[in-house]
Amino acid sequence: MSIKDLLTPFTAWKRITKEPVTIRDPFNDRPGAERYRGFHKNDVNKCIGCGTCEDICENEAIDMVPFKDPISGDSGLRPRLDYGRCCWCALCVDVCTTNSLTLSNEYTWVTVDPEDFRYTPGVDKKAWDDNEKGWKKPEGSYEFYNINRVEMHHLHPEDRDKSFVEMVKGYSREQAIAEADRCVECGICTATCPAHMGIPEYIKAVRHEDMEEGLRILYETNPLPEICGRICTHKCETVCSIGHKGDPLSIRWLKRYIADNVSSDKYKEILNTKDLSNNHKKVAIIGSGPAGLSAAHYLALMGYQCTIFEQYEKAGGMMRYGIPEYRLPYDSIDKDIDYILSLGVDIKYNTRIGTDITLEQLNKDYNAVFAGTGLHLGRSTGIPGSDNEHVYYATDLLRQITAGEEIEVTDQIVVIGGGNVAMDITRSLARMQNQKFGKVNIITTALEREKNLPADLEEVVESREEGAIINPGWAPQSIEIENGRPVGLHVIKCNSLFDDTGRFNPQCDITKKEFFPGSMIVQSIGQGMDLSFVNEDFKKDLEFGSRGRVVTNAYFQTSVKWFFMGGDIIEGPDVIHGIANGHKAAIGIDNYIQGIDFTPAK
Amino acid sequence: MDLTKMFQFNADRSSYPELDANGKPIIDLSSHKYLKLWQGPQHPGVTGNMSLELTVNGDEIVESKTHVGYLHRGFEKLMERRKFIQCFPTCIRMCVAEPDPNEYILSACIEELSGIEVPETAQWLRTLALEMARLQVLLRGVPGQAGTFSLGLGYQWGNYIRDLILDRFEELTGGRVYHMYILPGGVRGLLPDGFKKRMEENLKLVDEFLVNINDLMYNNIVFKQRAVGLAVIPVEWIDQYGVYGPAARAAGIMRDVRKTHPYLKYSELDFEPYTTTASDVYARSLVRWHDLKMTVDLIRQIMAKMPDKGEIKAPTPNVMHWRIPKGETYVKCESSRGEYGMYMVTDGSDMPRRVNLKGPSYTHATALLERLLINANIADTAAIMVSLATCPPEIER
């Protein structure tokens, strides 16, 4: 130690000349950094209340509370923050499925009431609501789950455009697990599904590779998983929370994966339906479509003896006779239906109510009757020439193709219609043209414009891949007939379909004309119901509502107490509504037969 | 004038108490020769909630017991009931002063057990965050040693620059104290625009600080008188007591995980940790001064070498139900206090089966401190404790 050690510390005095570094007014002079994790903000109109923020919060600082203006595909809840618990880790922001939740860079908040610190961002107005700075989910590929769908293998157009072989190949084990991993279990799908299937639960079963548990969950609400797993209109996927910033989950394909991976001979064991009780009550079911089969299934589980009356020689209704085989192979239909029939459900084929047996007779022989007869009657455009014998209805042609009947296929076809049925007939006829002529020459036209086409986008894309021309936005005017045969369709441009009040009121431009040549015209502009099985006297007892539909209550009971109706004739049209209706009607029928009073709201 | 003599006081401490055959002190409190004195759990000289039960004879400590249990939060146990992503905000509080190594070792355990490769850019950013964390700790830790001898001025200088480093943390991570930046799979953000420039301005202040604190502390006769020769850790204790980091390097044992088991990007950086042999409080403090100097150099190297753009996070399974296969691992890094590691066992579920943190404070502040305090002066207690860089939150996770 030296004198230097005594003197050196005094060099600290040189700092006396330095300016002070204190911030005089930190409340105003010191804003938080650009990505500071300050107080929460939520764009409540973008938020869907999926609750993933609540799930990830390890401090349980977030509660989902009711929100007054929910939108469709919304849980009706919004996150409420408790700043007595929050640690501002911002995992809630990073995991948010809609990117609606963010943090502001505001960090000072003084209030006298501790309750203020529990608030719902976006609903309870705060000074920092318009603060654009603060923490947001980092940009780029930074995600807490895969927002991209696991690609489903489809047959290439050149491999499928001549055959009716199923074009969607289904997921492998690895693909299914990877796809199931994307689910955040928000349950908005369940709320949206007409049958309220336990979707997050069966996706979890896929993740855990527990197919038996998966099958049990499927059959709780849906006895046609093979079918629905292929052709369901998947309203669940439309609202899937992951779809807000990426691809929605392939819920439909995951359902199919479970059903495909359980052998039908294990169904009874897994579903515990080997020994069903019998309550010696009988129910007649008209039509073996999704509604009828669903009702039969759930009634059979309750011990009822069900008899299905089917007008065609095979069961399935529109699922068999309306949907082409390349979308829904017949063995998949058979797997689902055979299981339902194995529960002791009796089926009488080639039996038409009204001609082979009357409704009154059914009433005498059975405790209740359920009708799910579907929409089988094609609707005509009514334009000049539409009564020609070479102008067809799509539903008729699709049924004939399934039944193996010979149908006319010419080398130039025009289809009128923009829905999924129009795409089904387009693609079926395209395949047949390819088989017969080696090329496709088919034009499908519709009133709606491209972006408003009622058909699923994938159907339109795939139709085009298979060589069909989809040319929407035209109103059919007349069918040109020469020598007793159509030669083409005259159309004019259709600019809009609905007026300002939302009423159907097509606006056309007659100066823009087009002629689609075709020696065969197919109309696919919707279907109607065939109530010919109900005689006129009985019809008087039925209550009819708007658009000629029979009025039913929430359990699909008509004004005639023993007569229940469901499926496309009441709701839909699609398979999943039919399944949901059949299930609900089964509960209604059970209540009715047992004499339990049920006074539903509808 | 013989300054050495002027400041000398009798270094020959009393021979009380007598030792028994096992070397244990014979303390008879009823003899009125001894006094029980508690230092902590609320005491400015204790760097957190921990307590020392001292038995003193006059101003000399004859026995010391470390008591913990004032801060127990059970984070290790809590993590057994948290999803892996939820462990991330939990783990950071295991050492409050330097949270980033907590984040790193947790993330590294999860990544190793689930086989995730962290992107290059994220690895550089992690290295930067860890060095910045060391920087802000040492800016208080280095002058803090003089603070324990009542020289608080350097601490004020260091704390100001530390605040500026926290500003850099704020703009990089969104948080000042709990950064929550290094998460399983990567990090949570690239460098903001102009970050390097602002950081360099701050580093220049640290350069200046290093010179000033050298003048204030290390060439200070009072500091030297109190610190030199105080609480010497003999080299053979290093292994016996599990001494790590700067405390080991002050005894001439090269213990620095960055050098001995390089992780992240340390193998691509040029540095040589300082070692000395005196092993007293002065030596340990000097090692930290050199560490601070080296950290400044490392941050400059990192900022020069790191890419500006790139992926910041590897894709992970869905964090809401991330299941990690059965396995176990131990991952370590070098905190400012020494080797800081985490042992994690997974059982194939979506939560860890067991998490155990291994920090240097556990050994330094219990067995080693109890031994070092014997025959020390009461006034040196805080200095000895701080020289071991004790962090009570890390002892009681």
Coordinates of N, CA, C and O in Angstrom, one line a residue, chain A residues 282-286 359 362-363 366-371 562-565 589 592:
Chain A
K282 N -92.3 -49.8 -30.5 CA -91.9 -49.8 -31.9 C -92.0 -48.4 -32.5 O -92.9 -47.7 -32.2
V283 N -91.0 -48.1 -33.3 CA -91.0 -46.8 -34.0 C -90.8 -47.1 -35.4 O -89.9 -47.9 -35.8
A284 N -91.6 -46.4 -36.3 CA -91.4 -46.5 -37.7 C -90.6 -45.3 -38.2 O -90.9 -44.2 -37.8
I285 N -89.7 -45.6 -39.1 CA -88.9 -44.5 -39.6 C -88.9 -44.5 -41.1 O -88.7 -45.5 -41.8
I286 N -89.3 -43.4 -41.7 CA -89.5 -43.3 -43.1 C -88.2 -42.7 -43.7 O -87.9 -41.5 -43.4
L359 N -99.5 -44.2 -44.1 CA -99.1 -43.6 -42.9 C -100.0 -44.0 -41.7 O -99.6 -44.2 -40.6
L362 N -99.1 -47.2 -40.4 CA -97.9 -47.1 -39.5 C -98.3 -46.7 -38.1 O -97.8 -47.1 -37.1
N363 N -99.2 -45.7 -38.1 CA -99.7 -45.2 -36.8 C -100.3 -46.3 -36.0 O -100.1 -46.3 -34.8
Y366 N -97.3 -48.9 -35.0 CA -96.1 -48.4 -34.3 C -96.5 -47.3 -33.3 O -97.5 -46.7 -33.4
N367 N -95.6 -47.2 -32.3 CA -95.9 -46.2 -31.2 C -95.6 -44.7 -31.7 O -96.2 -43.8 -31.2
A368 N -94.7 -44.6 -32.6 CA -94.5 -43.3 -33.2 C -93.8 -43.4 -34.6 O -93.4 -44.5 -34.9
V369 N -93.9 -42.3 -35.3 CA -93.4 -42.4 -36.7 C -92.4 -41.2 -36.9 O -92.7 -40.1 -36.5
F370 N -91.3 -41.5 -37.5 CA -90.3 -40.4 -37.8 C -90.1 -40.4 -39.3 O -89.9 -41.4 -39.9
A371 N -90.2 -39.2 -40.0 CA -90.0 -39.1 -41.4 C -88.8 -38.2 -41.7 O -88.8 -37.1 -41.3
W562 N -97.9 -38.0 -32.8 CA -97.1 -39.2 -33.0 C -96.2 -39.1 -34.2 O -95.4 -40.0 -34.5
F563 N -96.2 -38.0 -34.9 CA -95.5 -37.9 -36.2 C -94.4 -36.9 -36.1 O -94.6 -35.7 -35.8
F564 N -93.2 -37.3 -36.2 CA -92.0 -36.5 -36.1 C -91.3 -36.4 -37.5 O -91.4 -37.3 -38.3
M565 N -90.8 -35.3 -37.8 CA -90.1 -35.1 -39.1 C -88.7 -34.4 -38.9 O -88.6 -33.5 -38.0
I589 N -89.1 -38.5 -29.3 CA -89.9 -39.7 -29.5 C -90.0 -40.5 -28.2 O -91.0 -41.0 -27.7
Y592 N -92.1 -38.7 -25.8 CA -93.5 -38.9 -26.2 C -94.1 -40.2 -25.9 O -95.2 -40.3 -25.3

